[in-house]
Coordinates of C-alpha atoms in Angstrom, one line a residue:
L1 CA -7.7 10.0 -28.4
P2 CA -6.5 6.3 -27.1
Q3 CA -4.3 6.2 -23.7
D4 CA -0.6 5.7 -23.5
P5 CA 0.3 1.7 -22.3
M6 CA 3.7 1.6 -21.6
D7 CA 2.9 2.7 -18.3
F8 CA 2.2 -0.6 -16.4
E9 CA 1.9 0.3 -13.0
W10 CA -0.9 3.1 -13.6
S11 CA -2.3 0.9 -16.0
Y12 CA -2.0 -2.4 -13.5
W13 CA -3.5 -0.6 -10.5
I14 CA -6.8 0.8 -12.4
E15 CA -7.9 -2.3 -13.7
W16 CA -7.5 -3.9 -9.9
G17 CA -9.4 -1.5 -8.8
R18 CA -11.6 -1.2 -11.4
E19 CA -12.3 -4.5 -10.8
R20 CA -11.3 -5.7 -7.4
I21 CA -10.3 -3.3 -4.5
L22 CA -11.8 -0.7 -5.2
W23 CA -15.4 -2.7 -3.5
L24 CA -12.6 -4.6 -1.3
L25 CA -12.2 -1.3 0.2
A26 CA -15.6 -0.1 -0.4
G27 CA -16.4 -3.9 2.3
H28 CA -13.1 -2.6 4.7
L29 CA -15.0 1.2 4.8
L30 CA -18.2 -0.2 5.7
V31 CA -16.9 -3.2 8.0
S32 CA -14.8 0.2 9.6
Q33 CA -17.8 2.8 10.7
V34 CA -20.3 0.0 11.5
S35 CA -17.4 -1.8 14.6
R36 CA -16.6 2.4 15.3
L37 CA -20.4 2.7 15.7
L38 CA -20.4 -1.2 17.4
V39 CA -18.6 -2.5 18.6
E40 CA -15.2 0.2 19.5
K41 CA -12.9 -1.6 21.5
Y42 CA -13.1 -5.0 18.4
K43 CA -11.9 -2.3 15.7
P44 CA -8.8 -3.8 14.9
W45 CA -9.7 -8.0 15.4
C46 CA -13.1 -6.2 13.2
L47 CA -10.9 -5.0 10.9
M48 CA -7.8 -8.1 11.4
V49 CA -10.4 -10.5 10.7
Y50 CA -11.8 -8.1 7.5
G51 CA -8.1 -7.6 6.5
M52 CA -7.3 -11.8 6.4
A53 CA -10.7 -12.2 4.4
A54 CA -10.2 -10.4 1.4
C55 CA -6.0 -11.1 1.1
W56 CA -8.3 -14.7 1.5
L57 CA -10.5 -14.0 -1.1
L58 CA -8.3 -12.4 -4.1
L59 CA -4.7 -13.7 -3.4
G60 CA -6.1 -17.3 -2.6
I61 CA -5.9 -19.2 0.0
K62 CA -1.7 -20.2 -1.3
G63 CA -0.9 -16.1 -1.7
F64 CA -1.9 -15.8 2.3
A65 CA -0.4 -18.6 3.6
V66 CA 3.2 -17.1 2.5
I67 CA 1.6 -13.6 3.7
L68 CA 0.9 -15.3 6.8
L69 CA 4.5 -17.3 6.9
H70 CA 6.3 -14.1 6.6
A71 CA 4.6 -12.4 9.3
T72 CA 5.6 -15.5 11.6
I73 CA 9.0 -16.1 10.8
S74 CA 9.6 -12.2 11.4
F75 CA 6.9 -12.3 15.0
A76 CA 9.9 -15.1 16.0
V77 CA 12.5 -14.0 14.4
A78 CA 11.7 -10.7 16.6
Q79 CA 12.0 -12.7 19.7
F80 CA 15.8 -12.6 19.9
Q81 CA 15.7 -8.6 20.1
L82 CA 18.4 -8.0 18.0
S83 CA 18.0 -5.1 15.1
L84 CA 20.6 -7.2 13.0
L85 CA 18.6 -9.5 13.3
T86 CA 16.1 -8.4 11.9
W87 CA 17.3 -6.8 9.5
L88 CA 18.8 -10.8 8.0
C89 CA 15.4 -12.0 8.3
S90 CA 13.5 -8.8 5.8
L91 CA 16.1 -9.7 4.1
I92 CA 16.6 -13.2 3.6
L93 CA 12.6 -12.7 3.2
L94 CA 12.2 -11.3 0.0
S95 CA 14.7 -12.3 -1.8
T96 CA 13.2 -15.7 -2.1
L97 CA 11.4 -13.7 -4.5
R98 CA 13.9 -13.5 -6.4
I99 CA 14.2 -17.7 -6.4
P100 CA 13.5 -19.6 -9.6
A101 CA 12.5 -22.5 -8.4
V102 CA 10.1 -20.6 -6.1
E103 CA 9.1 -18.1 -8.8
E104 CA 7.5 -21.1 -10.2
T105 CA 5.9 -22.8 -7.8
K106 CA 3.8 -19.3 -7.6
R107 CA 3.5 -18.3 -10.8
K108 CA 1.8 -22.1 -11.2
W109 CA -1.1 -20.9 -8.5
Y110 CA -2.9 -18.4 -10.6
D111 CA -3.5 -18.0 -14.6
T112 CA -2.2 -14.8 -15.3
E113 CA 0.7 -12.9 -14.5
N114 CA -1.1 -10.6 -13.0
E115 CA -3.0 -12.6 -10.4
Y116 CA 0.5 -13.4 -9.6
Y117 CA 2.5 -9.5 -9.8
L118 CA -0.6 -8.8 -7.0
L119 CA 1.1 -11.4 -4.9
L120 CA 4.4 -10.5 -5.1
F121 CA 3.5 -6.6 -4.6
T122 CA 2.1 -7.0 -1.4
V123 CA 4.6 -9.8 0.1
S124 CA 7.3 -7.3 -1.0
V125 CA 5.8 -4.7 0.7
R126 CA 4.5 -7.2 4.5
C127 CA 7.7 -7.6 4.5
L128 CA 8.6 -3.5 5.0
F129 CA 5.7 -4.0 7.5
C130 CA 6.9 -7.3 9.6
T131 CA 10.8 -5.0 10.0
S132 CA 8.2 -2.4 11.1
F133 CA 6.8 -4.4 14.1
S134 CA 9.2 -6.3 14.6
L135 CA 12.1 -3.3 14.7
E136 CA 10.0 -2.4 17.5
Y137 CA 9.6 -5.0 19.1
C138 CA 13.7 -5.0 19.6
W139 CA 14.1 -1.2 20.7
H140 CA 11.4 -1.7 23.7
G141 CA 11.7 -2.1 26.6
P142 CA 9.5 -6.2 28.5
A143 CA 7.5 -4.1 30.4
Q144 CA 5.6 -3.4 26.4
K145 CA 5.6 -6.3 25.0
S146 CA 1.8 -7.1 25.7
S147 CA 1.4 -4.0 23.7
R148 CA 3.0 -6.2 20.8
S149 CA 1.7 -9.5 20.8
F150 CA 1.9 -11.4 18.2
L151 CA -2.1 -10.9 17.5
W152 CA -1.6 -7.1 17.0
M153 CA 0.7 -7.5 14.5
L154 CA -1.3 -10.1 12.6
A155 CA -3.6 -6.7 13.0
Y156 CA -1.2 -3.9 11.3
V157 CA -0.1 -6.8 9.0
F158 CA -3.7 -7.7 7.4
Y159 CA -4.7 -3.9 7.7
Y160 CA -6.7 -3.9 4.2
P161 CA -6.2 0.7 3.0
T162 CA -2.7 -0.2 3.0
F163 CA -2.3 -4.3 2.3
H164 CA -1.2 -4.3 -1.5
N165 CA 0.4 -0.6 -2.0
G166 CA 0.9 1.0 0.7
P167 CA 1.1 3.5 2.2
L168 CA 3.7 2.8 5.2
M169 CA 3.1 3.1 8.2
N170 CA 5.1 3.0 10.5
F171 CA 3.6 -0.3 13.6
D172 CA 4.4 2.2 16.9
E173 CA 1.7 5.4 15.8
F174 CA -0.5 2.8 13.6
S175 CA -1.1 0.6 17.6
K176 CA -1.6 3.9 19.8
Q177 CA -4.1 5.3 17.2
M178 CA -6.0 2.1 16.2
R179 CA -6.0 1.7 20.7
R180 CA -7.8 5.5 21.9
Q181 CA -11.2 5.6 21.3
E182 CA -12.6 8.9 19.7
A183 CA -17.1 10.0 19.9
F184 CA -18.3 8.3 16.5
N185 CA -20.0 11.7 14.2
L186 CA -21.5 10.2 11.4
K187 CA -22.5 13.3 10.0
T188 CA -18.8 14.2 10.3
N189 CA -17.8 11.6 8.9
L190 CA -19.7 11.6 5.8
G191 CA -18.3 15.2 4.9
I192 CA -14.6 14.1 4.8
L193 CA -15.8 10.7 2.7
M194 CA -17.3 13.2 0.6
V195 CA -14.4 15.6 0.8
G196 CA -12.0 13.2 0.1
I197 CA -14.2 11.5 -3.2
I198 CA -13.8 14.4 -4.5
R199 CA -10.4 15.7 -4.2
I200 CA -9.4 11.8 -5.4
F201 CA -11.8 11.8 -8.6
F202 CA -9.9 14.9 -9.6
W203 CA -6.8 13.7 -9.1
W204 CA -8.1 10.5 -10.6
C205 CA -8.8 13.0 -14.1
L206 CA -6.1 15.0 -14.0
A207 CA -4.3 11.8 -14.8
E208 CA -5.9 10.0 -17.0
L209 CA -5.9 13.9 -19.2
M210 CA -2.5 13.5 -18.8
I211 CA -1.8 9.9 -19.9
H212 CA -3.9 10.6 -22.8
L213 CA -2.9 13.9 -24.2
I214 CA 0.9 13.3 -23.2
Y215 CA 2.9 10.7 -24.0
I216 CA 4.8 10.6 -22.3
H217 CA 6.0 7.1 -21.2
A218 CA 5.8 5.5 -25.0
L219 CA 8.4 8.8 -26.5
Y220 CA 10.3 7.3 -23.9
S221 CA 9.8 3.3 -24.6
S222 CA 12.0 5.0 -28.1
A223 CA 15.5 6.8 -28.4
S224 CA 14.7 7.8 -31.6
P225 CA 12.3 11.0 -30.3
L226 CA 14.7 11.8 -27.9
E227 CA 18.3 12.3 -29.6
A228 CA 15.8 14.2 -32.1
A229 CA 15.1 16.2 -29.8
S230 CA 15.6 19.6 -28.0
Y231 CA 17.7 20.2 -25.2
W232 CA 14.4 22.2 -23.8
A233 CA 11.7 19.2 -25.4
L234 CA 14.0 16.7 -23.1
G235 CA 13.8 19.4 -19.8
G236 CA 9.7 19.0 -20.5
L237 CA 9.7 15.6 -20.8
A238 CA 11.7 15.0 -17.5
L239 CA 9.3 17.7 -15.0
A240 CA 6.4 15.6 -17.1
Q241 CA 7.6 12.6 -16.3
V242 CA 8.2 13.3 -12.7
L243 CA 4.7 15.6 -12.8
F244 CA 2.7 12.1 -13.4
F245 CA 5.1 11.3 -11.5
Y246 CA 3.3 13.0 -8.5
V247 CA -0.2 13.0 -9.4
K248 CA -0.6 9.5 -9.7
Y249 CA 1.0 8.9 -6.4
L250 CA -1.4 11.6 -5.5
V251 CA -4.1 8.5 -6.7
L252 CA -2.3 5.5 -5.4
Y253 CA -1.9 6.7 -2.1
G254 CA -5.2 8.8 -1.6
V255 CA -7.1 6.4 -2.0
P256 CA -5.7 4.4 1.9
A257 CA -5.1 8.4 3.1
L258 CA -9.0 8.4 3.0
L259 CA -9.8 5.3 4.0
L260 CA -7.7 5.7 7.6
Q261 CA -9.2 9.2 8.1
M262 CA -12.9 7.5 8.3
D263 CA -10.6 4.9 11.0
G264 CA -9.9 6.9 12.6
L265 CA -6.5 7.2 12.3
K266 CA -3.5 10.0 10.8
P267 CA -2.6 9.4 7.9
P268 CA 1.2 9.7 6.4
A269 CA 1.1 12.5 4.6
L270 CA 0.5 12.8 0.7
P271 CA 3.5 13.9 -1.9
C272 CA 4.9 17.2 -2.5
C273 CA 4.3 19.0 -5.5
V274 CA 8.2 18.2 -7.6
S275 CA 7.9 21.8 -8.4
L276 CA 8.6 22.5 -5.1
M277 CA 12.1 20.4 -4.9
Y278 CA 15.4 21.4 -5.1
G279 CA 16.5 18.0 -4.1
F280 CA 14.9 14.6 -5.8
T281 CA 15.4 12.1 -2.5
K282 CA 12.1 13.7 -1.2
M283 CA 10.3 12.6 -4.0
W284 CA 11.5 9.2 -2.6
R285 CA 10.6 9.3 0.2

C-alpha cells in the first residue's frame, strides 16, 4: 500500500537515518564501547571529538562553525552569572534563525533544502543545550566552576546521540553521570543492545503500519473529508493522530535513549502512552 507522505517529520528523519545518521550513531557506539573498555577516564573527550567530526561531516565546516559560535557566545554570556542575561542570549541566538538575510546565506551553503533544514533543527536543539549549561553555570558557586569549563560544555553540546533532535538532558545530570566510572561488562551491554534494538524495530514497524494503513495526515490536509465525517469519526481521527505522534517519538527518542544506556548514562524517560493521560500538558513535555 502507498505511504501517507504528509507527516514531514517522520519522513524527514527516517530518510536521514537511512542515509547517514544511523551509520554515524553506530560509529558513536563503537567509539563509546572501545573508550569504556580501554580509556574510561577519557571517554567524554573521545565522544566529544567524535561528535565534532560527525557534525563536520554532516553539516560541513560552516555548519560546524555556526554551532561552535553559538556555544562560545553562550559560554561568554554565562560568565556574568545572570540567568536573565542567559535567557536573553538564547532568545537572540534563536531569533537569528528567522532573519531573512541569514536564512538565505545558510541556504547557499547546501545543495538541498533537506541539508539546510538539518542545520536549522540541529542549531535549535543545540540552543536548548547551551541554555541548560549556561543556567547551571549561573546557579552554582565559584567552587564548582572548574567542573563547568568550556571543554565540558563542548562535550555536552557535541554529544552525538542527542545532537540533531534530542531528547534534552540537563547538563548537571550529563556531567555527573559521564564522570562516574563503572565496571564495563561487554556481555551485559550486548544484552541491553539486542533487547533495545528489538523494541525499537517493533515500534518502527508499528509506525510504518499506521502510516501505510491509516492516512491520518492526508485526511487532515483536506477539509472536505473532515466536514463530511461524524463527530465519532473526528474523535477517532484525533486519537489516531496523537497515538501516531506517541509511537513516532518512541522511535525518534528510543534510538538515542538506547545509546545513552550503552554509554553508561540514564536516559530521560520515553513518552507516556497518550491513552493513559488525562491532560495534554505532559504530551509536550
